[in-house]
mmCIF file of N, CA and C in Angstrom:
data_model
loop_
_atom_site.group_PDB
_atom_site.id
_atom_site.type_symbol
_atom_site.label_atom_id
_atom_site.label_comp_id
_atom_site.label_asym_id
_atom_site.label_seq_id
_atom_site.Cartn_x
_atom_site.Cartn_y
_atom_site.Cartn_z
ATOM 1 N N MET A 1 7.457 63.397 -43.061
ATOM 2 C CA MET A 1 8.756 63.465 -42.574
ATOM 3 C C MET A 1 9.412 62.552 -41.291
ATOM 4 N N ARG A 2 8.331 62.407 -40.405
ATOM 5 C CA ARG A 2 8.481 61.686 -38.862
ATOM 6 C C ARG A 2 8.691 60.186 -39.139
ATOM 7 N N ASN A 3 8.320 59.634 -39.999
ATOM 8 C CA ASN A 3 8.567 58.462 -40.517
ATOM 9 C C ASN A 3 10.248 58.015 -40.955
ATOM 10 N N PHE A 4 10.403 59.101 -41.675
ATOM 11 C CA PHE A 4 11.887 59.157 -42.368
ATOM 12 C C PHE A 4 13.025 59.203 -41.253
ATOM 13 N N PHE A 5 12.626 60.178 -39.971
ATOM 14 C CA PHE A 5 13.504 60.179 -39.034
ATOM 15 C C PHE A 5 13.593 58.941 -37.961
ATOM 16 N N LEU A 6 12.163 58.266 -38.087
ATOM 17 C CA LEU A 6 12.067 57.176 -37.347
ATOM 18 C C LEU A 6 12.651 55.840 -37.863
ATOM 19 N N LYS A 7 12.969 55.855 -39.390
ATOM 20 C CA LYS A 7 13.569 54.753 -39.899
ATOM 21 C C LYS A 7 15.177 54.833 -39.740
ATOM 22 N N ILE A 8 15.729 56.200 -39.722
ATOM 23 C CA ILE A 8 16.833 56.644 -39.177
ATOM 24 C C ILE A 8 17.502 56.422 -38.062
ATOM 25 N N ALA A 9 16.708 55.953 -37.170
ATOM 26 C CA ALA A 9 16.677 55.815 -35.661
ATOM 27 C C ALA A 9 16.592 54.388 -35.336
ATOM 28 N N GLY A 10 16.328 53.771 -36.338
ATOM 29 C CA GLY A 10 16.513 52.063 -36.620
ATOM 30 C C GLY A 10 14.818 51.651 -36.107
ATOM 31 N N ILE A 11 14.173 52.411 -36.030
ATOM 32 C CA ILE A 11 12.677 51.750 -36.231
ATOM 33 C C ILE A 11 12.279 51.250 -37.413
ATOM 34 N N ARG A 12 11.713 50.048 -37.361
ATOM 35 C CA ARG A 12 11.438 49.425 -38.610
ATOM 36 C C ARG A 12 9.840 49.644 -38.989
ATOM 37 N N LEU A 13 9.593 50.358 -39.766
ATOM 38 C CA LEU A 13 8.332 50.495 -40.246
ATOM 39 C C LEU A 13 7.690 50.114 -41.393
ATOM 40 N N GLY A 14 6.559 49.516 -41.402
ATOM 41 C CA GLY A 14 5.826 49.058 -42.771
ATOM 42 C C GLY A 14 5.431 50.126 -43.404
ATOM 43 N N ARG A 15 4.601 49.855 -44.453
ATOM 44 C CA ARG A 15 4.295 50.823 -45.300
ATOM 45 C C ARG A 15 3.003 51.566 -44.636
ATOM 46 N N ASN A 16 2.721 52.572 -45.174
ATOM 47 C CA ASN A 16 1.602 53.491 -44.741
ATOM 48 C C ASN A 16 1.122 53.329 -43.260
ATOM 49 N N VAL A 17 2.456 53.304 -42.218
ATOM 50 C CA VAL A 17 2.422 53.652 -40.853
ATOM 51 C C VAL A 17 1.992 54.763 -40.668
ATOM 52 N N ARG A 18 0.943 55.341 -39.842
ATOM 53 C CA ARG A 18 0.892 56.701 -39.435
ATOM 54 C C ARG A 18 1.079 56.650 -38.079
ATOM 55 N N PHE A 19 2.091 57.527 -37.720
ATOM 56 C CA PHE A 19 2.667 57.991 -36.266
ATOM 57 C C PHE A 19 2.239 59.372 -35.988
ATOM 58 N N CYS A 20 1.246 59.332 -35.186
ATOM 59 C CA CYS A 20 0.678 60.841 -35.034
ATOM 60 C C CYS A 20 1.764 61.416 -33.879
ATOM 61 N N GLY A 21 1.342 63.021 -34.055
ATOM 62 C CA GLY A 21 1.994 63.887 -33.177
ATOM 63 C C GLY A 21 1.787 63.642 -31.710
ATOM 64 N N ARG A 22 2.936 64.259 -31.121
ATOM 65 C CA ARG A 22 3.283 63.838 -29.488
ATOM 66 C C ARG A 22 3.186 62.363 -28.984
ATOM 67 N N SER A 23 3.618 61.464 -29.849
ATOM 68 C CA SER A 23 3.743 60.240 -29.378
ATOM 69 C C SER A 23 5.155 60.053 -29.031
ATOM 70 N N TRP A 24 5.786 59.534 -28.439
ATOM 71 C CA TRP A 24 6.932 59.292 -28.048
ATOM 72 C C TRP A 24 7.712 57.530 -27.935
ATOM 73 N N ILE A 25 8.977 57.518 -28.000
ATOM 74 C CA ILE A 25 9.569 56.229 -27.976
ATOM 75 C C ILE A 25 10.899 56.464 -27.423
ATOM 76 N N TYR A 26 11.274 55.718 -26.077
ATOM 77 C CA TYR A 26 11.951 55.874 -25.224
ATOM 78 C C TYR A 26 12.572 54.478 -25.662
ATOM 79 N N GLY A 27 14.351 54.434 -25.361
ATOM 80 C CA GLY A 27 15.103 53.309 -25.229
ATOM 81 C C GLY A 27 15.538 53.280 -26.972
ATOM 82 N N ARG A 28 16.303 52.206 -26.786
ATOM 83 C CA ARG A 28 17.117 51.896 -27.698
ATOM 84 C C ARG A 28 16.735 50.273 -28.352
ATOM 85 N N GLY A 29 15.509 49.773 -28.012
ATOM 86 C CA GLY A 29 15.198 48.464 -28.406
ATOM 87 C C GLY A 29 14.746 48.026 -29.500
ATOM 88 N N ASP A 30 14.387 46.860 -29.927
ATOM 89 C CA ASP A 30 14.107 46.751 -31.254
ATOM 90 C C ASP A 30 12.525 46.916 -31.313
ATOM 91 N N LEU A 31 11.785 47.686 -32.396
ATOM 92 C CA LEU A 31 10.619 48.068 -32.475
ATOM 93 C C LEU A 31 10.306 47.938 -33.723
ATOM 94 N N LEU A 32 9.411 47.137 -34.244
ATOM 95 C CA LEU A 32 8.738 46.946 -35.366
ATOM 96 C C LEU A 32 7.090 47.252 -35.719
ATOM 97 N N ILE A 33 6.867 48.311 -36.405
ATOM 98 C CA ILE A 33 5.400 48.537 -36.445
ATOM 99 C C ILE A 33 4.916 48.088 -38.197
ATOM 100 N N SER A 34 4.301 47.074 -38.368
ATOM 101 C CA SER A 34 3.896 46.524 -39.759
ATOM 102 C C SER A 34 2.754 47.425 -40.263
ATOM 103 N N HIS A 35 2.648 47.249 -41.326
ATOM 104 C CA HIS A 35 1.972 48.245 -42.593
ATOM 105 C C HIS A 35 0.399 48.304 -41.985
ATOM 106 N N ASP A 36 -0.105 49.727 -42.321
ATOM 107 C CA ASP A 36 -1.097 50.261 -42.304
ATOM 108 C C ASP A 36 -1.913 50.162 -40.835
ATOM 109 N N THR A 37 -0.803 50.643 -39.880
ATOM 110 C CA THR A 37 -0.998 50.977 -38.509
ATOM 111 C C THR A 37 -1.040 52.210 -38.190
ATOM 112 N N TRP A 38 -2.086 52.334 -37.223
ATOM 113 C CA TRP A 38 -2.251 53.756 -36.725
ATOM 114 C C TRP A 38 -1.561 54.066 -35.471
ATOM 115 N N ILE A 39 -0.854 54.830 -35.118
ATOM 116 C CA ILE A 39 -0.659 55.305 -33.487
ATOM 117 C C ILE A 39 -0.805 56.763 -33.231
ATOM 118 N N SER A 40 -1.933 56.746 -32.475
ATOM 119 C CA SER A 40 -2.573 58.026 -32.178
ATOM 120 C C SER A 40 -1.371 59.094 -31.357
ATOM 121 N N PRO A 41 -2.080 60.387 -30.968
ATOM 122 C CA PRO A 41 -1.096 61.069 -30.153
ATOM 123 C C PRO A 41 -1.254 60.714 -28.728
ATOM 124 N N GLY A 42 -0.052 60.930 -28.471
ATOM 125 C CA GLY A 42 0.408 60.768 -26.829
ATOM 126 C C GLY A 42 0.528 59.091 -26.805
ATOM 127 N N ALA A 43 1.087 58.595 -27.455
ATOM 128 C CA ALA A 43 1.177 57.153 -27.487
ATOM 129 C C ALA A 43 2.517 57.205 -26.802
ATOM 130 N N ILE A 44 3.257 56.343 -25.889
ATOM 131 C CA ILE A 44 4.562 55.984 -25.321
ATOM 132 C C ILE A 44 4.799 54.510 -25.359
ATOM 133 N N ILE A 45 5.879 54.552 -26.057
ATOM 134 C CA ILE A 45 6.572 53.179 -26.169
ATOM 135 C C ILE A 45 7.804 53.379 -25.436
ATOM 136 N N PHE A 46 8.032 52.443 -24.577
ATOM 137 C CA PHE A 46 9.136 52.164 -23.744
ATOM 138 C C PHE A 46 9.919 50.784 -24.252
ATOM 139 N N THR A 47 11.080 50.963 -24.880
ATOM 140 C CA THR A 47 11.771 49.794 -25.470
ATOM 141 C C THR A 47 12.845 49.500 -24.628
ATOM 142 N N HIS A 48 13.356 48.422 -24.772
ATOM 143 C CA HIS A 48 14.688 47.773 -24.035
ATOM 144 C C HIS A 48 15.551 46.814 -25.025
ATOM 145 N N GLU A 49 16.937 47.313 -25.372
ATOM 146 C CA GLU A 49 17.867 46.809 -25.867
ATOM 147 C C GLU A 49 17.644 45.136 -25.835
ATOM 148 N N SER A 50 17.090 44.591 -24.895
ATOM 149 C CA SER A 50 17.255 43.129 -24.470
ATOM 150 C C SER A 50 15.741 42.309 -25.162
ATOM 151 N N VAL A 51 15.179 43.314 -25.356
ATOM 152 C CA VAL A 51 13.433 42.587 -26.116
ATOM 153 C C VAL A 51 13.255 43.433 -26.953
ATOM 154 N N ALA A 52 12.163 42.911 -27.824
ATOM 155 C CA ALA A 52 11.591 43.438 -29.106
ATOM 156 C C ALA A 52 10.007 44.050 -28.746
ATOM 157 N N ILE A 53 9.454 45.008 -29.160
ATOM 158 C CA ILE A 53 7.998 45.168 -29.369
ATOM 159 C C ILE A 53 7.753 44.772 -31.033
ATOM 160 N N ASN A 54 6.707 43.818 -31.140
ATOM 161 C CA ASN A 54 6.329 43.983 -32.485
ATOM 162 C C ASN A 54 4.912 44.274 -32.790
ATOM 163 N N ILE A 55 4.573 45.335 -33.262
ATOM 164 C CA ILE A 55 3.104 45.589 -33.572
ATOM 165 C C ILE A 55 2.741 45.008 -34.945
ATOM 166 N N GLY A 56 1.585 44.375 -35.036
ATOM 167 C CA GLY A 56 1.270 43.780 -36.234
ATOM 168 C C GLY A 56 0.488 44.757 -37.236
ATOM 169 N N SER A 57 0.147 44.341 -38.608
ATOM 170 C CA SER A 57 -0.709 45.239 -39.589
ATOM 171 C C SER A 57 -1.731 45.546 -39.276
ATOM 172 N N GLN A 58 -2.354 46.570 -39.624
ATOM 173 C CA GLN A 58 -3.868 47.342 -39.649
ATOM 174 C C GLN A 58 -4.250 47.344 -38.073
ATOM 175 N N CYS A 59 -3.446 47.381 -37.121
ATOM 176 C CA CYS A 59 -3.502 47.766 -35.780
ATOM 177 C C CYS A 59 -3.831 49.329 -35.531
ATOM 178 N N ASP A 60 -4.764 49.906 -34.670
ATOM 179 C CA ASP A 60 -5.062 50.925 -34.214
ATOM 180 C C ASP A 60 -4.948 50.792 -32.790
ATOM 181 N N ILE A 61 -3.607 51.912 -32.465
ATOM 182 C CA ILE A 61 -3.441 52.193 -31.137
ATOM 183 C C ILE A 61 -3.938 53.789 -30.726
ATOM 184 N N GLY A 62 -5.056 53.783 -29.570
ATOM 185 C CA GLY A 62 -5.475 54.947 -29.364
ATOM 186 C C GLY A 62 -4.539 55.786 -28.817
ATOM 187 N N PRO A 63 -5.040 57.225 -28.267
ATOM 188 C CA PRO A 63 -4.419 58.300 -27.720
ATOM 189 C C PRO A 63 -4.023 57.847 -25.960
ATOM 190 N N GLY A 64 -2.933 58.047 -26.121
ATOM 191 C CA GLY A 64 -2.168 58.153 -24.532
ATOM 192 C C GLY A 64 -2.011 56.537 -24.171
ATOM 193 N N VAL A 65 -1.867 55.470 -25.074
ATOM 194 C CA VAL A 65 -1.673 53.953 -24.808
ATOM 195 C C VAL A 65 0.069 53.871 -24.663
ATOM 196 N N GLU A 66 0.238 53.136 -23.375
ATOM 197 C CA GLU A 66 1.453 53.106 -23.303
ATOM 198 C C GLU A 66 2.028 51.672 -23.343
ATOM 199 N N PHE A 67 3.226 51.445 -23.680
ATOM 200 C CA PHE A 67 3.838 49.984 -23.857
ATOM 201 C C PHE A 67 4.963 50.075 -23.061
ATOM 202 N N ILE A 68 5.116 49.320 -22.219
ATOM 203 C CA ILE A 68 6.248 49.166 -21.090
ATOM 204 C C ILE A 68 6.619 47.844 -20.817
ATOM 205 N N THR A 69 8.003 47.684 -21.524
ATOM 206 C CA THR A 69 8.680 46.336 -21.404
ATOM 207 C C THR A 69 9.364 46.412 -20.055
ATOM 208 N N GLY A 70 9.659 47.030 -19.212
ATOM 209 C CA GLY A 70 10.699 46.916 -18.252
ATOM 210 C C GLY A 70 10.062 46.774 -16.981
ATOM 211 N N SER A 71 10.483 46.231 -15.929
ATOM 212 C CA SER A 71 9.889 46.050 -14.754
ATOM 213 C C SER A 71 11.198 45.994 -13.615
ATOM 214 N N HIS A 72 10.822 45.479 -12.722
ATOM 215 C CA HIS A 72 11.850 45.257 -11.481
ATOM 216 C C HIS A 72 11.494 44.079 -10.742
ATOM 217 N N ASP A 73 12.385 43.203 -9.864
ATOM 218 C CA ASP A 73 12.137 42.400 -8.974
ATOM 219 C C ASP A 73 11.905 43.175 -7.835
ATOM 220 N N ILE A 74 11.252 42.542 -6.785
ATOM 221 C CA ILE A 74 11.135 43.089 -5.654
ATOM 222 C C ILE A 74 12.416 43.004 -4.965
ATOM 223 N N GLY A 75 12.968 44.145 -4.395
ATOM 224 C CA GLY A 75 14.076 44.067 -3.717
ATOM 225 C C GLY A 75 13.621 44.408 -1.911
ATOM 226 N N THR A 76 14.832 44.660 -1.397
ATOM 227 C CA THR A 76 14.819 44.495 0.245
ATOM 228 C C THR A 76 14.119 45.856 0.726
ATOM 229 N N SER A 77 13.882 46.013 1.797
ATOM 230 C CA SER A 77 13.465 47.105 2.418
ATOM 231 C C SER A 77 14.335 48.536 2.035
ATOM 232 N N LEU A 78 15.684 48.251 1.699
ATOM 233 C CA LEU A 78 16.506 49.541 1.738
ATOM 234 C C LEU A 78 16.032 49.806 0.317
ATOM 235 N N ARG A 79 15.724 49.169 -0.941
ATOM 236 C CA ARG A 79 15.386 49.618 -2.007
ATOM 237 C C ARG A 79 14.540 48.503 -2.733
ATOM 238 N N ARG A 80 13.091 48.584 -2.583
ATOM 239 C CA ARG A 80 12.227 48.019 -3.083
ATOM 240 C C ARG A 80 12.176 47.491 -4.699
ATOM 241 N N ALA A 81 12.891 48.272 -5.346
ATOM 242 C CA ALA A 81 12.732 48.156 -7.019
ATOM 243 C C ALA A 81 14.063 47.640 -7.035
ATOM 244 N N GLY A 82 13.876 46.176 -7.062
ATOM 245 C CA GLY A 82 15.360 45.414 -7.041
ATOM 246 C C GLY A 82 15.830 45.611 -8.518
ATOM 247 N N LYS A 83 16.546 44.466 -8.923
ATOM 248 C CA LYS A 83 16.877 44.109 -9.963
ATOM 249 C C LYS A 83 16.007 44.255 -11.347
ATOM 250 N N GLY A 84 16.349 45.261 -12.221
ATOM 251 C CA GLY A 84 15.598 45.527 -13.703
ATOM 252 C C GLY A 84 15.436 44.190 -14.503
ATOM 253 N N TYR A 85 14.513 44.200 -15.185
ATOM 254 C CA TYR A 85 14.523 42.839 -16.315
ATOM 255 C C TYR A 85 13.303 43.724 -17.493
ATOM 256 N N ALA A 86 13.386 42.974 -18.574
ATOM 257 C CA ALA A 86 12.292 43.541 -19.677
ATOM 258 C C ALA A 86 11.754 42.227 -20.230
ATOM 259 N N ASN A 87 10.535 42.458 -20.904
ATOM 260 C CA ASN A 87 10.164 41.312 -21.267
ATOM 261 C C ASN A 87 9.304 41.951 -22.585
ATOM 262 N N ALA A 88 9.225 41.197 -23.840
ATOM 263 C CA ALA A 88 9.068 41.412 -25.002
ATOM 264 C C ALA A 88 7.312 41.699 -25.365
ATOM 265 N N ILE A 89 7.079 42.515 -25.815
ATOM 266 C CA ILE A 89 5.390 42.643 -25.935
ATOM 267 C C ILE A 89 5.286 42.223 -27.672
ATOM 268 N N THR A 90 3.876 41.569 -28.000
ATOM 269 C CA THR A 90 3.931 41.212 -29.514
ATOM 270 C C THR A 90 2.287 41.567 -29.719
ATOM 271 N N LEU A 91 1.912 42.422 -30.554
ATOM 272 C CA LEU A 91 0.442 42.160 -31.150
ATOM 273 C C LEU A 91 0.177 41.884 -32.254
ATOM 274 N N GLY A 92 -0.815 41.149 -32.673
ATOM 275 C CA GLY A 92 -1.107 40.268 -33.793
ATOM 276 C C GLY A 92 -1.499 41.486 -34.893
ATOM 277 N N ASP A 93 -2.155 41.294 -35.858
ATOM 278 C CA ASP A 93 -2.510 41.781 -36.880
ATOM 279 C C ASP A 93 -4.018 42.512 -36.456
ATOM 280 N N GLY A 94 -4.425 43.428 -37.041
ATOM 281 C CA GLY A 94 -6.086 44.021 -36.844
ATOM 282 C C GLY A 94 -6.544 44.364 -35.371
ATOM 283 N N VAL A 95 -5.503 44.376 -34.275
ATOM 284 C CA VAL A 95 -5.480 44.847 -32.923
ATOM 285 C C VAL A 95 -6.461 46.245 -32.895
ATOM 286 N N TRP A 96 -7.237 46.419 -31.761
ATOM 287 C CA TRP A 96 -7.395 47.906 -31.390
ATOM 288 C C TRP A 96 -7.364 48.019 -30.007
ATOM 289 N N ILE A 97 -6.433 48.847 -29.566
ATOM 290 C CA ILE A 97 -6.221 49.117 -28.272
ATOM 291 C C ILE A 97 -6.776 50.361 -28.157
ATOM 292 N N GLY A 98 -7.567 50.553 -27.169
ATOM 293 C CA GLY A 98 -8.275 51.721 -26.628
ATOM 294 C C GLY A 98 -7.687 53.011 -25.964
ATOM 295 N N ALA A 99 -8.014 53.868 -25.888
ATOM 296 C CA ALA A 99 -7.258 55.153 -25.267
ATOM 297 C C ALA A 99 -6.923 55.049 -23.653
ATOM 298 N N LYS A 100 -5.414 55.485 -23.252
ATOM 299 C CA LYS A 100 -5.027 55.543 -22.024
ATOM 300 C C LYS A 100 -4.823 53.723 -21.450
ATOM 301 N N SER A 101 -4.911 53.183 -22.588
ATOM 302 C CA SER A 101 -4.650 51.615 -21.863
ATOM 303 C C SER A 101 -2.981 51.314 -21.852
ATOM 304 N N ILE A 102 -2.761 50.538 -20.934
ATOM 305 C CA ILE A 102 -1.354 50.175 -20.599
ATOM 306 C C ILE A 102 -1.028 48.858 -20.902
ATOM 307 N N ILE A 103 -0.302 48.368 -21.525
ATOM 308 C CA ILE A 103 0.392 47.083 -22.156
ATOM 309 C C ILE A 103 1.882 46.719 -21.420
ATOM 310 N N LEU A 104 1.978 45.754 -20.622
ATOM 311 C CA LEU A 104 3.139 45.452 -20.186
ATOM 312 C C LEU A 104 4.011 44.520 -20.872
ATOM 313 N N GLY A 105 5.467 44.274 -20.523
ATOM 314 C CA GLY A 105 6.057 43.450 -20.796
ATOM 315 C C GLY A 105 5.514 41.733 -20.589
ATOM 316 N N GLY A 106 6.032 40.958 -21.682
ATOM 317 C CA GLY A 106 5.809 39.685 -21.547
ATOM 318 C C GLY A 106 4.253 39.319 -22.240
ATOM 319 N N VAL A 107 3.723 40.358 -22.556
ATOM 320 C CA VAL A 107 2.193 40.005 -23.255
ATOM 321 C C VAL A 107 2.086 40.068 -24.890
ATOM 322 N N THR A 108 1.375 39.097 -25.029
ATOM 323 C CA THR A 108 0.996 38.712 -26.568
ATOM 324 C C THR A 108 -0.387 39.124 -26.484
ATOM 325 N N ILE A 109 -0.523 39.882 -27.479
ATOM 326 C CA ILE A 109 -2.353 40.199 -27.848
ATOM 327 C C ILE A 109 -2.378 39.450 -29.374
ATOM 328 N N GLY A 110 -3.425 38.788 -29.169
ATOM 329 C CA GLY A 110 -3.689 37.997 -30.251
ATOM 330 C C GLY A 110 -4.455 38.713 -31.482
ATOM 331 N N SER A 111 -4.198 38.398 -32.641
ATOM 332 C CA SER A 111 -4.858 38.974 -33.816
ATOM 333 C C SER A 111 -6.403 39.376 -33.950
ATOM 334 N N GLY A 112 -7.049 40.413 -33.923
ATOM 335 C CA GLY A 112 -8.408 40.640 -34.143
ATOM 336 C C GLY A 112 -9.114 41.137 -32.650
ATOM 337 N N SER A 113 -7.965 41.159 -31.628
ATOM 338 C CA SER A 113 -8.567 41.434 -30.371
ATOM 339 C C SER A 113 -8.745 43.337 -30.049
ATOM 340 N N ILE A 114 -9.635 43.374 -29.147
ATOM 341 C CA ILE A 114 -9.707 44.700 -28.515
ATOM 342 C C ILE A 114 -9.468 44.764 -27.527
ATOM 343 N N ILE A 115 -8.849 45.922 -26.961
ATOM 344 C CA ILE A 115 -8.408 46.195 -25.601
ATOM 345 C C ILE A 115 -9.341 47.629 -25.520
ATOM 346 N N ALA A 116 -10.263 47.567 -24.299
ATOM 347 C CA ALA A 116 -10.975 48.288 -23.894
ATOM 348 C C ALA A 116 -10.311 49.604 -23.327
ATOM 349 N N ALA A 117 -10.743 50.984 -23.574
ATOM 350 C CA ALA A 117 -10.040 52.286 -22.944
ATOM 351 C C ALA A 117 -9.855 51.762 -21.605
ATOM 352 N N GLY A 118 -8.611 52.466 -21.419
ATOM 353 C CA GLY A 118 -8.161 52.238 -19.628
ATOM 354 C C GLY A 118 -7.859 51.189 -19.131
ATOM 355 N N SER A 119 -7.586 50.020 -20.026
ATOM 356 C CA SER A 119 -7.463 48.848 -19.506
ATOM 357 C C SER A 119 -5.818 48.601 -19.170
ATOM 358 N N LEU A 120 -5.311 47.757 -18.139
ATOM 359 C CA LEU A 120 -4.323 47.282 -17.842
ATOM 360 C C LEU A 120 -3.909 45.723 -18.594
ATOM 361 N N VAL A 121 -2.898 45.603 -19.280
ATOM 362 C CA VAL A 121 -2.871 44.323 -19.661
ATOM 363 C C VAL A 121 -1.556 43.690 -19.391
ATOM 364 N N ARG A 122 -1.723 42.684 -18.389
ATOM 365 C CA ARG A 122 -0.585 42.003 -17.745
ATOM 366 C C ARG A 122 -0.225 40.401 -18.350
ATOM 367 N N SER A 123 -1.216 40.032 -18.947
ATOM 368 C CA SER A 123 -1.198 38.622 -19.432
ATOM 369 C C SER A 123 -1.712 38.574 -20.933
ATOM 370 N N ASP A 124 -1.485 37.523 -21.654
ATOM 371 C CA ASP A 124 -1.698 37.103 -22.977
ATOM 372 C C ASP A 124 -3.044 37.385 -23.138
ATOM 373 N N VAL A 125 -3.612 37.774 -24.260
ATOM 374 C CA VAL A 125 -5.073 38.047 -24.453
ATOM 375 C C VAL A 125 -5.002 37.067 -25.859
ATOM 376 N N PRO A 126 -6.040 36.263 -26.053
ATOM 377 C CA PRO A 126 -6.377 35.461 -27.154
ATOM 378 C C PRO A 126 -7.080 35.914 -28.449
ATOM 379 N N PRO A 127 -6.704 35.677 -29.255
ATOM 380 C CA PRO A 127 -7.247 35.967 -30.727
ATOM 381 C C PRO A 127 -8.848 36.236 -30.650
ATOM 382 N N ASN A 128 -9.108 37.416 -31.191
ATOM 383 C CA ASN A 128 -10.636 37.588 -31.483
ATOM 384 C C ASN A 128 -11.305 37.782 -29.895
ATOM 385 N N SER A 129 -10.409 38.364 -29.261
ATOM 386 C CA SER A 129 -11.099 38.746 -27.457
ATOM 387 C C SER A 129 -11.459 40.070 -27.570
ATOM 388 N N LEU A 130 -12.297 40.553 -26.530
ATOM 389 C CA LEU A 130 -12.588 41.773 -26.076
ATOM 390 C C LEU A 130 -12.051 41.658 -24.437
ATOM 391 N N VAL A 131 -11.345 42.531 -24.119
ATOM 392 C CA VAL A 131 -10.638 42.326 -22.804
ATOM 393 C C VAL A 131 -10.878 43.984 -22.226
ATOM 394 N N ALA A 132 -10.970 44.213 -20.890
ATOM 395 C CA ALA A 132 -11.400 45.270 -20.383
ATOM 396 C C ALA A 132 -11.082 45.357 -18.688
ATOM 397 N N GLY A 133 -10.530 46.106 -18.134
ATOM 398 C CA GLY A 133 -10.241 46.072 -16.613
ATOM 399 C C GLY A 133 -9.122 46.578 -16.378
ATOM 400 N N VAL A 134 -8.724 46.421 -14.769
ATOM 401 C CA VAL A 134 -7.500 46.521 -14.233
ATOM 402 C C VAL A 134 -7.578 45.484 -13.291
ATOM 403 N N PRO A 135 -6.783 44.572 -13.281
ATOM 404 C CA PRO A 135 -6.381 44.241 -14.929
ATOM 405 C C PRO A 135 -7.369 43.718 -15.694
ATOM 406 N N ALA A 136 -6.622 43.528 -16.818
ATOM 407 C CA ALA A 136 -7.878 43.101 -18.167
ATOM 408 C C ALA A 136 -8.186 41.839 -18.059
ATOM 409 N N VAL A 137 -9.648 41.477 -18.218
ATOM 410 C CA VAL A 137 -9.808 40.262 -18.477
ATOM 411 C C VAL A 137 -10.819 40.326 -19.774
ATOM 412 N N VAL A 138 -11.217 38.898 -19.967
ATOM 413 C CA VAL A 138 -11.727 38.650 -21.205
ATOM 414 C C VAL A 138 -13.168 38.977 -20.885
ATOM 415 N N LYS A 139 -13.917 39.865 -21.664
ATOM 416 C CA LYS A 139 -15.400 39.777 -21.511
ATOM 417 C C LYS A 139 -16.260 39.199 -22.362
ATOM 418 N N ARG A 140 -15.338 38.746 -23.842
ATOM 419 C CA ARG A 140 -16.364 38.298 -24.725
ATOM 420 C C ARG A 140 -15.431 37.895 -25.957
ATOM 421 N N SER A 141 -15.902 36.716 -26.711
ATOM 422 C CA SER A 141 -15.005 36.424 -27.741
ATOM 423 C C SER A 141 -15.670 37.140 -28.854
ATOM 424 N N LEU A 142 -14.963 37.803 -30.202
ATOM 425 C CA LEU A 142 -15.494 38.537 -30.837
ATOM 426 C C LEU A 142 -15.530 37.775 -32.254
ATOM 427 N N PRO A 143 -16.406 38.146 -32.978
ATOM 428 C CA PRO A 143 -16.859 36.933 -34.005
ATOM 429 C C PRO A 143 -15.732 37.436 -35.473
ATOM 430 N N LEU A 144 -15.523 36.432 -36.290
ATOM 431 C CA LEU A 144 -14.265 36.533 -37.237
ATOM 432 C C LEU A 144 -14.533 37.604 -38.179
#
């Protein structure tokens, strides 16, 4: 039933997408989740109308993972959060994102990569890489 309502809301879902309870989607941006992808409980997806979030097929998104497309320029001392902007997020196929990780706008995560739990991903991740940390850095290449 949940997937039915998500499709009505304009979210594009592939076949066999599993969107577990207590996950949230904010905003009216373009969101595509490809087939056989699992979204765990507590995931939060912040979309923006000017950019897309594309999640590949056969991805596994851990509990409490956040996708955040928006940010701000640094403003004056009167208001440090200056002009807002947003950047797209793209996940290749077969990506595994560990629990409580944060994926920021402007990031592409290559197919077959693993994001360790609790990581902050603020730059692109090469395909078949294991990244970890705050900020996330490549720890090793993974076999095909």
